[in-house]
């Protein structure tokens, strides 16, 4: 009889019929199946013609006809996943990808011949060439056998060969396919620490550096460490890069918004920080950290040194961890602006004990190596006991990818004067940055020429965040379409021109205002087409909804 029940259970499992299992459980009471006293007493087991077997046969027939209960539904998913959103790869991109497929299968079917992705900071996807020195070192590290070939000296610069040998000597097994220390290869962290010291004028400890797969995993790690429940809050700028709101939601915390001042070029006012901090505390929220994005994303502002000092004082006084997103530190376009790391500001003020986490990435800057997933976070001002928890979390992920680790070290230690690659490296770097500055200016001017559109200057980063005054009729049409007004505008723009921008609602904005984020990354020869298409669309859109 036990054999019969076992075979029946196997068939149920094979049919993947949840309903059958549930029905079976109704008969498998603790007195008949769980009690050890009944283990040797077969009288409790069902007979062949019992009601249980009748039900089993019935549900087996139903299963064979394809009737079953889905094991996973939206209602049974983690609600934190449902809550989080990431606009830069959201609905607008799904529509763009569908349009791109339509163009491939049916050329000429749209009023445009290509999709222009201005939604995400992904430089090489839009035609930017990688830095030669970086790729030469990576190629030699990935294939060390090239170092033994005579032809290599004619194909690679002498300093890329020397750097590759140095990097390989620091790696376990001299292989990019091997795991490293969980914080990253020690020799590469030494190089990064030296680069930070050269940048800031203050020493850096390689043991404070955690190499990561881009900046995003570092942000997730910090949220995982800081957030205990929905009663823990993180102060974030609005507009903000949606990684922060998504990560806070995923880890079950509360997003505490502080608004940047668009009228002053997206200024960060400490009075606003104080206001939002007090409001959160009155609601019973324990604010754990402050996020500062410098240069700004999506807003493109560069913080003044005095403003940074005020932010540091605020964090020290209020006992907040300062999370400094500095991934665009090389992207500075305004002649009167300069990047200063928050670590440099803290040290210049004599504060070495403020809990500070600084994020850097190889995805942004002039390098644009998004697909290599390299970056690091420098962690200072934490106790030894807390640092051990950082390391534990890093260990769970084993290590970040090795190519990204190598790139992070190269970014912080590029060719020096006298190196064979020095001139070509700086020519490539400066060429990219100057071109980005020109593109930013052209797009900024184009936006400001449109009716009802105002756009602050892009002082840094890779984006413009113009504000658009939409006619009431357009807002009403958006409501009828169950869309936010800026999302409605962005979708109409995409369907008419092939230009992909991200609605301001994805980043947050002052209620009642509408924006969209546009990257400055399309190559310069594409900018005139973007400006022309955007201008024509905007005129038609405003004429349609003006009345």
Short mmCIF file of C-alpha atoms in Angstrom, two decimals:
data_model
loop_
_atom_site.label_atom_id
_atom_site.label_comp_id
_atom_site.label_asym_id
_atom_site.label_seq_id
_atom_site.Cartn_x
_atom_site.Cartn_y
_atom_site.Cartn_z
CA UNK A 1 0.00 0.00 0.00
CA UNK A 2 2.87 2.42 0.82
CA UNK A 3 4.31 1.66 -2.57
CA UNK A 4 0.98 2.54 -4.20
CA UNK A 5 0.77 5.90 -2.39
CA UNK A 6 4.40 6.64 -3.30
CA UNK A 7 3.80 5.91 -6.99
CA UNK A 8 0.64 8.05 -6.94
CA UNK A 9 2.60 10.94 -5.38
CA UNK A 10 5.28 10.65 -8.04
CA UNK A 11 2.69 10.92 -10.78
CA UNK A 12 1.20 14.00 -9.11
CA UNK A 13 4.58 15.67 -8.95
CA UNK A 14 5.26 14.81 -12.57
CA UNK A 15 1.98 16.44 -13.55
CA UNK A 16 2.98 19.56 -11.59
CA UNK A 17 -0.56 19.83 -10.29
CA UNK A 18 -0.72 22.10 -7.29
CA UNK A 19 -4.41 21.46 -6.83
CA UNK A 20 -3.78 17.73 -6.48
CA UNK A 21 -1.14 18.26 -3.85
CA UNK A 22 -3.42 20.57 -1.91
CA UNK A 23 -6.23 17.99 -2.04
CA UNK A 24 -3.84 15.27 -0.94
CA UNK A 25 -2.75 17.38 2.01
CA UNK A 26 -6.36 17.64 3.17
CA UNK A 27 -6.35 13.87 3.78
CA UNK A 28 -2.78 13.67 5.12
CA UNK A 29 -3.55 14.68 8.69
CA UNK A 30 -0.93 14.70 11.37
CA UNK A 31 -2.55 11.65 12.98
CA UNK A 32 -2.19 9.54 9.87
CA UNK A 33 1.04 10.70 8.19
CA UNK A 34 3.11 12.59 10.71
CA UNK A 35 2.76 10.60 13.90
CA UNK A 36 5.65 8.27 14.56
CA UNK A 37 3.26 6.00 16.46
CA UNK A 38 1.48 5.18 13.20
CA UNK A 39 4.59 4.39 11.21
CA UNK A 40 4.14 0.67 11.46
CA UNK A 41 0.34 0.60 11.44
CA UNK A 42 -0.96 0.23 7.90
CA UNK A 43 -4.61 0.51 8.83
CA UNK A 44 -4.53 4.29 8.48
CA UNK A 45 -3.46 4.18 4.83
CA UNK A 46 -6.15 4.70 2.12
CA UNK A 47 -7.52 1.74 0.23
CA UNK A 48 -7.59 1.52 -3.55
CA UNK A 49 -11.25 2.47 -3.75
CA UNK A 50 -11.21 5.08 -1.01
CA UNK A 51 -12.52 8.64 -1.56
CA UNK A 52 -8.90 9.83 -1.57
CA UNK A 53 -8.06 7.78 -4.63
CA UNK A 54 -11.22 9.01 -6.32
CA UNK A 55 -10.09 12.59 -5.76
CA UNK A 56 -6.58 11.78 -6.98
CA UNK A 57 -7.95 10.29 -10.20
CA UNK A 58 -10.21 13.33 -10.69
CA UNK A 59 -7.41 15.84 -10.27
CA UNK A 60 -5.07 13.79 -12.43
CA UNK A 61 -7.59 14.06 -15.26
CA UNK A 62 -7.84 17.82 -14.69
CA UNK A 63 -4.05 18.12 -14.77
CA UNK A 64 -3.87 16.18 -18.02
CA UNK A 65 -6.22 18.76 -19.53
CA UNK A 66 -3.83 21.56 -18.58
CA UNK A 67 -5.74 22.95 -15.59
CA UNK A 68 -3.36 24.05 -12.84
CA UNK A 69 -2.70 26.84 -10.40
CA UNK A 70 0.30 29.04 -11.23
CA UNK A 71 3.00 28.61 -8.56
CA UNK A 72 4.07 32.26 -8.94
CA UNK A 73 1.81 35.26 -9.57
CA UNK A 74 2.21 39.00 -9.10
CA UNK A 75 0.32 38.64 -5.84
CA UNK A 76 2.84 36.11 -4.50
CA UNK A 77 6.00 37.96 -5.55
CA UNK A 78 8.10 39.91 -3.06
CA UNK A 79 6.19 43.23 -2.74
CA UNK A 80 9.52 45.08 -2.51
CA UNK A 81 10.30 44.01 -6.06
CA UNK A 82 6.90 45.23 -7.26
CA UNK A 83 7.46 48.57 -5.55
CA UNK A 84 10.85 49.36 -7.07
CA UNK A 85 11.10 51.04 -10.48
CA UNK A 86 14.00 51.83 -12.80
CA UNK A 87 12.86 54.32 -15.38
CA UNK A 88 15.92 54.49 -17.63
CA UNK A 89 15.19 50.93 -18.77
CA UNK A 90 11.44 51.06 -18.25
CA UNK A 91 8.39 51.32 -20.49
CA UNK A 92 9.91 53.86 -22.86
CA UNK A 93 12.79 51.50 -23.72
CA UNK A 94 10.43 48.56 -24.25
CA UNK A 95 8.53 50.64 -26.81
CA UNK A 96 11.81 51.68 -28.46
CA UNK A 97 12.97 48.08 -28.76
CA UNK A 98 9.68 47.09 -30.37
CA UNK A 99 10.02 49.95 -32.86
CA UNK A 100 13.56 48.87 -33.62
CA UNK A 101 12.38 45.34 -34.38
CA UNK A 102 9.69 46.78 -36.66
CA UNK A 103 12.34 48.77 -38.55
CA UNK A 104 14.48 45.67 -39.00
CA UNK A 105 11.66 43.48 -40.29
CA UNK A 106 9.90 46.20 -42.29
CA UNK A 107 12.30 49.00 -43.30
CA UNK A 108 10.57 52.26 -44.11
CA UNK A 109 7.55 51.46 -41.96
CA UNK A 110 8.22 54.37 -39.58
CA UNK A 111 8.69 58.09 -40.11
CA UNK A 112 12.36 57.62 -39.09
CA UNK A 113 15.09 55.16 -40.07
CA UNK A 114 16.79 54.55 -36.73
CA UNK A 115 16.23 54.66 -32.97
CA UNK A 116 18.38 57.27 -31.20
CA UNK A 117 18.87 56.08 -27.63
CA UNK A 118 19.27 59.16 -25.45
CA UNK A 119 17.90 57.42 -22.37
CA UNK A 120 20.96 55.96 -20.67
CA UNK A 121 24.64 56.78 -20.13
CA UNK A 122 25.99 54.07 -22.43
CA UNK A 123 28.67 55.80 -24.53
CA UNK A 124 30.06 52.93 -26.58
CA UNK A 125 26.56 51.84 -27.63
CA UNK A 126 26.30 55.25 -29.32
CA UNK A 127 29.62 55.03 -31.12
CA UNK A 128 32.26 56.16 -28.62
CA UNK A 129 35.55 54.32 -29.14
CA UNK A 130 37.30 52.72 -26.16
CA UNK A 131 40.59 54.14 -24.93
CA UNK A 132 43.40 52.31 -26.76
CA UNK A 133 45.74 51.98 -23.79
CA UNK A 134 43.03 50.45 -21.63
CA UNK A 135 42.08 47.86 -24.22
CA UNK A 136 45.70 46.93 -25.00
CA UNK A 137 46.39 46.16 -21.34
CA UNK A 138 43.14 44.17 -21.05
CA UNK A 139 43.91 42.16 -24.19
CA UNK A 140 47.35 41.20 -22.93
CA UNK A 141 46.04 40.29 -19.49
CA UNK A 142 43.27 38.15 -20.96
CA UNK A 143 45.70 36.39 -23.32
CA UNK A 144 49.14 36.38 -21.65
CA UNK A 145 50.54 34.11 -24.36
CA UNK A 146 50.70 37.22 -26.57
CA UNK A 147 53.54 38.46 -24.36
CA UNK A 148 55.71 35.61 -25.64
CA UNK A 149 55.19 36.43 -29.32
CA UNK A 150 57.67 38.50 -31.33
CA UNK A 151 54.90 40.36 -33.15
CA UNK A 152 53.49 41.79 -29.91
CA UNK A 153 56.13 44.50 -29.63
CA UNK A 154 55.01 45.86 -32.98
CA UNK A 155 51.28 45.73 -32.19
CA UNK A 156 51.18 47.01 -28.60
CA UNK A 157 52.79 50.02 -26.96
CA UNK A 158 55.73 49.33 -24.67
CA UNK A 159 53.97 50.79 -21.63
CA UNK A 160 50.82 48.68 -22.18
CA UNK A 161 53.05 45.60 -22.30
CA UNK A 162 54.84 46.66 -19.12
CA UNK A 163 51.56 47.44 -17.35
CA UNK A 164 50.05 44.09 -18.35
CA UNK A 165 53.05 42.23 -16.98
CA UNK A 166 52.81 44.19 -13.73
CA UNK A 167 49.08 43.47 -13.40
CA UNK A 168 49.49 39.77 -14.18
CA UNK A 169 52.21 39.47 -11.54
CA UNK A 170 49.70 40.74 -8.97
CA UNK A 171 46.99 38.24 -9.88
CA UNK A 172 46.34 34.73 -8.52
CA UNK A 173 47.76 32.30 -11.07
CA UNK A 174 48.48 35.26 -13.41
CA UNK A 175 44.98 34.61 -14.83
CA UNK A 176 41.95 36.84 -15.33
CA UNK A 177 39.79 33.74 -14.99
CA UNK A 178 40.66 33.20 -11.34
CA UNK A 179 38.81 34.50 -8.29
CA UNK A 180 40.52 37.31 -6.44
CA UNK A 181 40.41 38.57 -2.86
CA UNK A 182 36.81 39.57 -2.08
CA UNK A 183 37.75 43.27 -1.89
CA UNK A 184 39.68 42.99 -5.13
CA UNK A 185 43.26 42.25 -6.11
CA UNK A 186 45.55 43.83 -3.51
CA UNK A 187 48.02 45.23 -6.04
CA UNK A 188 45.20 46.91 -7.99
CA UNK A 189 43.83 48.42 -4.79
CA UNK A 190 47.32 49.76 -4.07
CA UNK A 191 47.29 51.43 -7.49
CA UNK A 192 43.83 52.92 -6.93
CA UNK A 193 44.82 54.20 -3.48
CA UNK A 194 47.83 55.93 -5.03
CA UNK A 195 45.55 57.47 -7.66
CA UNK A 196 43.18 58.79 -4.99
CA UNK A 197 46.13 60.33 -3.12
CA UNK A 198 47.35 62.00 -6.31
CA UNK A 199 43.85 63.36 -6.97
CA UNK A 200 43.08 64.64 -3.47
CA UNK A 201 46.45 65.33 -1.86
CA UNK A 202 45.52 63.11 1.10
CA UNK A 203 46.58 59.49 1.67
CA UNK A 204 44.28 56.57 0.90
CA UNK A 205 44.43 53.09 2.41
CA UNK A 206 44.03 50.16 -0.02
CA UNK A 207 42.20 48.29 2.76
CA UNK A 208 39.47 50.97 2.55
CA UNK A 209 38.80 50.10 -1.09
CA UNK A 210 36.26 47.54 -2.26
CA UNK A 211 36.35 46.80 -5.99
CA UNK A 212 32.85 46.29 -7.39
CA UNK A 213 31.03 45.46 -10.63
CA UNK A 214 30.39 49.14 -11.35
CA UNK A 215 29.10 51.53 -8.70
CA UNK A 216 25.64 49.93 -8.47
CA UNK A 217 26.61 46.85 -6.40
CA UNK A 218 28.35 49.16 -3.93
CA UNK A 219 25.17 51.20 -3.56
CA UNK A 220 23.13 48.01 -3.03
CA UNK A 221 25.64 46.83 -0.42
CA UNK A 222 25.31 50.06 1.52
CA UNK A 223 21.52 49.91 1.47
CA UNK A 224 21.66 46.31 2.62
CA UNK A 225 23.93 47.30 5.52
CA UNK A 226 22.07 50.44 6.59
CA UNK A 227 18.39 49.58 6.14
CA UNK A 228 16.81 47.44 8.86
CA UNK A 229 13.13 48.19 8.18
CA UNK A 230 10.79 50.75 6.66
CA UNK A 231 11.58 52.93 9.68
CA UNK A 232 15.07 53.54 8.29
CA UNK A 233 15.30 56.35 5.74
CA UNK A 234 17.87 57.55 3.23
CA UNK A 235 17.98 61.22 2.19
CA UNK A 236 18.14 61.40 -1.61
CA UNK A 237 18.15 64.34 -4.01
CA UNK A 238 15.14 64.92 -6.21
CA UNK A 239 15.63 64.60 -9.12
CA UNK A 240 17.77 61.50 -8.44
CA UNK A 241 19.29 58.60 -10.30
CA UNK A 242 16.60 55.90 -9.86
CA UNK A 243 19.15 53.33 -8.70
CA UNK A 244 18.76 54.90 -5.26
CA UNK A 245 14.99 54.84 -5.00
CA UNK A 246 14.93 51.31 -6.46
CA UNK A 247 17.60 50.04 -4.09
CA UNK A 248 15.93 51.61 -1.05
CA UNK A 249 12.63 49.98 -2.03
CA UNK A 250 14.24 46.58 -2.61
CA UNK A 251 15.84 46.63 0.82
CA UNK A 252 12.64 47.78 2.53
CA UNK A 253 13.64 51.29 3.57
CA UNK A 254 12.07 54.71 3.14
CA UNK A 255 13.11 57.25 0.53
CA UNK A 256 13.39 60.67 2.18
CA UNK A 257 13.30 63.26 -0.60
CA UNK A 258 15.15 66.56 -0.58
CA UNK A 259 14.52 68.82 -3.56
CA UNK A 260 17.25 70.47 -5.61
CA UNK A 261 16.57 74.09 -6.55
CA UNK A 262 16.10 74.28 -10.30
CA UNK A 263 16.00 78.10 -10.22
CA UNK A 264 19.60 78.23 -8.94
CA UNK A 265 20.98 75.66 -11.35
CA UNK A 266 19.88 72.66 -9.29
CA UNK A 267 21.45 73.94 -6.11
CA UNK A 268 21.62 71.78 -2.98
CA UNK A 269 20.39 73.90 -0.08
CA UNK A 270 21.22 72.78 3.47
CA UNK A 271 18.02 74.45 4.68
CA UNK A 272 16.09 71.97 2.51
CA UNK A 273 18.08 69.08 4.00
CA UNK A 274 17.19 70.21 7.52
CA UNK A 275 13.53 70.62 6.62
CA UNK A 276 13.19 67.13 5.15
CA UNK A 277 15.24 65.51 7.93
CA UNK A 278 13.01 66.98 10.62
CA UNK A 279 9.84 66.03 8.74
CA UNK A 280 11.07 62.43 8.46
CA UNK A 281 11.98 62.24 12.14
CA UNK A 282 8.55 63.53 13.12
CA UNK A 283 7.09 60.56 11.23
CA UNK A 284 9.23 58.18 13.29
CA UNK A 285 11.78 57.54 10.55
CA UNK A 286 15.43 57.12 11.52
CA UNK A 287 17.42 58.76 8.73
CA UNK A 288 20.66 56.80 8.29
CA UNK A 289 22.43 58.43 5.35
CA UNK A 290 22.54 61.27 2.85
CA UNK A 291 23.11 60.66 -0.87
CA UNK A 292 24.97 63.40 -2.75
CA UNK A 293 25.44 62.97 -6.51
CA UNK A 294 28.28 65.15 -7.83
CA UNK A 295 28.32 65.92 -10.72
CA UNK A 296 24.55 65.55 -10.75
CA UNK A 297 22.50 62.90 -12.46
CA UNK A 298 20.11 63.70 -14.12
CA UNK A 299 20.69 67.41 -13.49
CA UNK A 300 24.34 67.90 -14.52
CA UNK A 301 25.30 70.45 -11.84
CA UNK A 302 28.73 70.51 -10.15
CA UNK A 303 28.73 71.32 -6.45
CA UNK A 304 30.75 74.31 -5.25
CA UNK A 305 33.41 73.61 -2.62
CA UNK A 306 31.66 75.77 -0.01
CA UNK A 307 28.41 73.91 -0.62
CA UNK A 308 30.23 70.61 -0.08
CA UNK A 309 31.60 71.89 3.23
CA UNK A 310 28.08 72.73 4.35
CA UNK A 311 26.93 69.21 3.45
CA UNK A 312 29.80 67.64 5.39
CA UNK A 313 28.99 69.78 8.46
CA UNK A 314 25.34 68.78 8.19
CA UNK A 315 26.20 65.05 8.08
CA UNK A 316 28.61 65.37 11.00
CA UNK A 317 26.11 67.26 13.15
CA UNK A 318 23.20 64.93 12.36
CA UNK A 319 25.16 61.68 12.55
CA UNK A 320 24.54 60.64 8.93
CA UNK A 321 26.58 58.43 6.65
CA UNK A 322 27.57 60.42 3.55
CA UNK A 323 27.11 58.40 0.35
CA UNK A 324 29.04 60.28 -2.34
CA UNK A 325 28.18 59.28 -5.91
CA UNK A 326 31.18 60.63 -7.83
CA UNK A 327 31.07 58.49 -10.97
CA UNK A 328 31.10 61.53 -13.30
CA UNK A 329 34.13 63.20 -11.72
CA UNK A 330 35.99 63.47 -15.05
CA UNK A 331 32.97 64.97 -16.84
CA UNK A 332 33.33 68.69 -16.09
CA UNK A 333 32.39 71.14 -18.87
CA UNK A 334 31.96 74.50 -17.13
CA UNK A 335 35.20 76.51 -17.11
CA UNK A 336 34.42 77.95 -13.68
CA UNK A 337 33.69 74.58 -12.07
CA UNK A 338 36.02 71.99 -10.57
CA UNK A 339 35.43 68.55 -9.13
CA UNK A 340 36.39 68.05 -5.49
CA UNK A 341 35.84 64.68 -3.88
CA UNK A 342 33.94 64.64 -0.62
CA UNK A 343 36.86 62.80 0.94
CA UNK A 344 39.15 65.71 0.07
CA UNK A 345 36.63 68.14 1.57
CA UNK A 346 36.34 66.08 4.77
CA UNK A 347 40.10 65.86 5.19
CA UNK A 348 40.60 69.56 4.47
CA UNK A 349 38.16 70.27 7.30
CA UNK A 350 40.06 67.99 9.65
CA UNK A 351 37.29 65.38 9.73
CA UNK A 352 38.65 61.87 9.40
CA UNK A 353 35.93 60.20 11.42
CA UNK A 354 32.85 61.00 9.32
CA UNK A 355 31.38 57.77 7.88
CA UNK A 356 31.91 58.33 4.16
CA UNK A 357 31.45 56.00 1.20
CA UNK A 358 32.67 57.29 -2.18
CA UNK A 359 31.59 55.54 -5.40
CA UNK A 360 33.52 55.52 -8.66
CA UNK A 361 32.84 53.63 -11.91
CA UNK A 362 34.59 52.86 -15.19
CA UNK A 363 31.21 53.07 -16.96
CA UNK A 364 31.10 56.86 -17.01
CA UNK A 365 33.77 59.55 -17.34
CA UNK A 366 35.57 59.67 -20.66
CA UNK A 367 36.18 55.89 -20.64
CA UNK A 368 32.56 54.72 -20.97
CA UNK A 369 33.37 51.07 -20.32
CA UNK A 370 29.83 50.21 -19.19
CA UNK A 371 29.93 46.57 -20.27
CA UNK A 372 33.13 45.83 -18.37
CA UNK A 373 31.34 46.48 -15.06
CA UNK A 374 34.20 47.94 -13.07
CA UNK A 375 34.24 50.33 -10.17
CA UNK A 376 35.04 50.73 -6.52
CA UNK A 377 33.87 52.24 -3.28
CA UNK A 378 36.22 53.80 -0.75
CA UNK A 379 34.93 53.30 2.80
CA UNK A 380 36.25 55.52 5.60
CA UNK A 381 35.18 56.54 9.10
CA UNK A 382 33.69 53.19 10.16
CA UNK A 383 34.69 51.04 13.14
CA UNK A 384 36.63 47.81 12.74
CA UNK A 385 33.57 45.80 13.75
CA UNK A 386 31.42 47.44 11.06
CA UNK A 387 34.19 47.03 8.48
CA UNK A 388 34.13 43.30 9.13
CA UNK A 389 30.48 43.27 8.08
CA UNK A 390 31.39 45.09 4.86
CA UNK A 391 33.91 42.40 4.11
CA UNK A 392 31.44 39.63 4.93
CA UNK A 393 28.96 40.97 2.39
CA UNK A 394 31.71 41.32 -0.21
CA UNK A 395 32.73 37.71 0.47
CA UNK A 396 29.21 36.44 -0.21
CA UNK A 397 29.65 37.67 -3.80
CA UNK A 398 33.15 36.11 -3.96
CA UNK A 399 34.70 38.98 -5.94
CA UNK A 400 33.98 41.49 -8.69
CA UNK A 401 34.95 40.61 -12.26
CA UNK A 402 38.66 40.82 -12.96
CA UNK A 403 38.54 42.84 -16.19
CA UNK A 404 36.56 45.52 -14.36
CA UNK A 405 39.11 45.48 -11.53
CA UNK A 406 41.95 46.01 -13.98
CA UNK A 407 40.11 48.87 -15.69
CA UNK A 408 39.42 50.58 -12.37
CA UNK A 409 43.16 50.59 -11.66
CA UNK A 410 43.95 51.93 -15.14
CA UNK A 411 41.44 54.77 -14.80
CA UNK A 412 43.11 55.86 -11.56
CA UNK A 413 46.62 55.37 -12.98
CA UNK A 414 46.74 56.32 -16.68
CA UNK A 415 49.97 56.69 -18.71
CA UNK A 416 52.58 59.07 -17.31
CA UNK A 417 54.82 61.61 -19.02
CA UNK A 418 57.47 59.72 -20.95
CA UNK A 419 55.30 56.63 -21.55
CA UNK A 420 54.83 55.65 -25.16
CA UNK A 421 51.02 55.88 -24.84
CA UNK A 422 51.02 59.23 -23.05
CA UNK A 423 50.31 61.48 -26.05
CA UNK A 424 47.75 59.20 -27.70
CA UNK A 425 45.98 58.55 -24.39
CA UNK A 426 45.50 62.23 -23.56
CA UNK A 427 44.54 63.01 -27.14
CA UNK A 428 41.77 60.40 -26.97
CA UNK A 429 40.63 61.45 -23.48
CA UNK A 430 40.57 65.19 -24.18
CA UNK A 431 38.95 64.64 -27.57
CA UNK A 432 36.05 62.78 -25.97
CA UNK A 433 35.54 65.32 -23.18
CA UNK A 434 35.71 68.34 -25.51
CA UNK A 435 33.26 66.69 -27.88
CA UNK A 436 30.86 65.98 -25.00
CA UNK A 437 31.04 69.64 -23.99
CA UNK A 438 30.16 70.73 -27.53
CA UNK A 439 27.29 68.27 -27.74
CA UNK A 440 25.93 69.44 -24.40
CA UNK A 441 25.97 73.07 -25.56
CA UNK A 442 24.21 72.28 -28.85
CA UNK A 443 21.45 70.30 -27.18
CA UNK A 444 21.07 72.84 -24.38
CA UNK A 445 20.63 75.63 -26.94
CA UNK A 446 18.14 73.52 -28.89
CA UNK A 447 16.01 72.84 -25.82
CA UNK A 448 15.99 76.49 -24.78
CA UNK A 449 14.79 77.48 -28.25
CA UNK A 450 11.62 75.39 -27.92
CA UNK A 451 8.34 76.91 -26.85
CA UNK A 452 7.68 76.36 -23.14
CA UNK A 453 11.03 74.60 -22.53
CA UNK A 454 13.83 75.78 -20.23
CA UNK A 455 17.07 73.93 -19.67
CA UNK A 456 19.82 74.61 -17.14
CA UNK A 457 23.41 74.40 -18.29
CA UNK A 458 25.14 71.04 -18.15
CA UNK A 459 28.16 71.78 -15.96
CA UNK A 460 29.11 68.11 -15.85
CA UNK A 461 27.98 64.47 -16.13
CA UNK A 462 26.28 63.23 -19.32
CA UNK A 463 22.75 64.60 -19.23
CA UNK A 464 20.40 67.52 -19.68
CA UNK A 465 17.15 67.73 -17.71
CA UNK A 466 14.95 70.30 -19.46
CA UNK A 467 11.67 71.45 -17.96
CA UNK A 468 8.65 71.56 -20.23
CA UNK A 469 5.46 73.57 -19.74
CA UNK A 470 2.75 71.40 -21.23
CA UNK A 471 -0.63 72.77 -22.33
CA UNK A 472 -3.60 71.78 -20.16
CA UNK A 473 -5.10 69.95 -23.09
CA UNK A 474 -1.98 67.75 -23.33
CA UNK A 475 -2.09 67.05 -19.59
CA UNK A 476 -5.74 66.04 -19.90
CA UNK A 477 -4.93 63.77 -22.86
CA UNK A 478 -2.21 62.15 -20.78
CA UNK A 479 -4.65 61.56 -17.93
CA UNK A 480 -7.09 59.93 -20.33
CA UNK A 481 -4.26 57.70 -21.56
CA UNK A 482 -3.40 56.89 -17.90
CA UNK A 483 0.08 58.32 -18.32
CA UNK A 484 2.05 61.01 -16.54
CA UNK A 485 2.16 64.09 -18.75
CA UNK A 486 5.93 63.92 -19.36
CA UNK A 487 5.69 60.20 -20.11
CA UNK A 488 2.92 60.94 -22.60
CA UNK A 489 5.15 63.54 -24.28
CA UNK A 490 8.16 61.17 -24.34
CA UNK A 491 6.16 58.32 -25.88
CA UNK A 492 4.73 60.62 -28.54
CA UNK A 493 8.24 61.91 -29.24
CA UNK A 494 9.57 58.36 -29.62
CA UNK A 495 6.79 57.21 -31.93
CA UNK A 496 7.19 60.29 -34.13
CA UNK A 497 10.99 60.67 -34.24
CA UNK A 498 12.70 57.56 -32.87
CA UNK A 499 14.34 59.65 -30.12
CA UNK A 500 14.37 57.93 -26.72
CA UNK A 501 14.34 60.19 -23.65
CA UNK A 502 13.28 59.37 -20.08
CA UNK A 503 10.32 61.18 -18.46
CA UNK A 504 11.13 63.26 -15.42
CA UNK A 505 8.68 61.21 -13.35
CA UNK A 506 11.27 58.42 -13.40
CA UNK A 507 13.73 60.60 -11.47
CA UNK A 508 11.36 62.59 -9.29
CA UNK A 509 10.54 66.28 -9.64
CA UNK A 510 8.72 69.05 -7.84
CA UNK A 511 4.99 68.20 -8.05
CA UNK A 512 3.30 70.06 -10.86
CA UNK A 513 6.47 70.32 -12.97
CA UNK A 514 7.38 68.17 -15.96
CA UNK A 515 10.83 67.26 -17.30
CA UNK A 516 12.69 64.69 -19.33
CA UNK A 517 16.29 63.49 -19.26
CA UNK A 518 18.32 63.40 -22.46
CA UNK A 519 21.90 62.16 -22.69
CA UNK A 520 24.54 64.17 -24.55
CA UNK A 521 26.11 60.94 -25.87
CA UNK A 522 24.96 60.61 -29.50
CA UNK A 523 27.92 61.29 -31.78
CA UNK A 524 28.31 64.86 -33.01
CA UNK A 525 27.20 64.02 -36.53
CA UNK A 526 23.89 62.77 -35.08
CA UNK A 527 23.15 65.92 -33.07
CA UNK A 528 21.73 67.97 -36.00
CA UNK A 529 19.24 65.19 -36.80
CA UNK A 530 18.17 65.00 -33.16
CA UNK A 531 17.70 68.76 -32.98
CA UNK A 532 15.77 68.85 -36.25
CA UNK A 533 13.46 65.96 -35.38
CA UNK A 534 12.86 67.24 -31.86
CA UNK A 535 12.10 70.77 -33.05
CA UNK A 536 9.63 69.63 -35.69
CA UNK A 537 7.88 67.27 -33.30
CA UNK A 538 7.64 69.85 -30.51
CA UNK A 539 6.08 72.46 -32.78
CA UNK A 540 3.45 70.00 -34.00
CA UNK A 541 2.76 68.76 -30.47
CA UNK A 542 2.28 72.25 -29.06
CA UNK A 543 0.08 73.27 -32.00
CA UNK A 544 -2.06 70.17 -31.51
CA UNK A 545 -2.68 70.82 -27.82
CA UNK A 546 -2.49 74.60 -27.56
CA UNK A 547 -6.19 75.26 -28.18
#
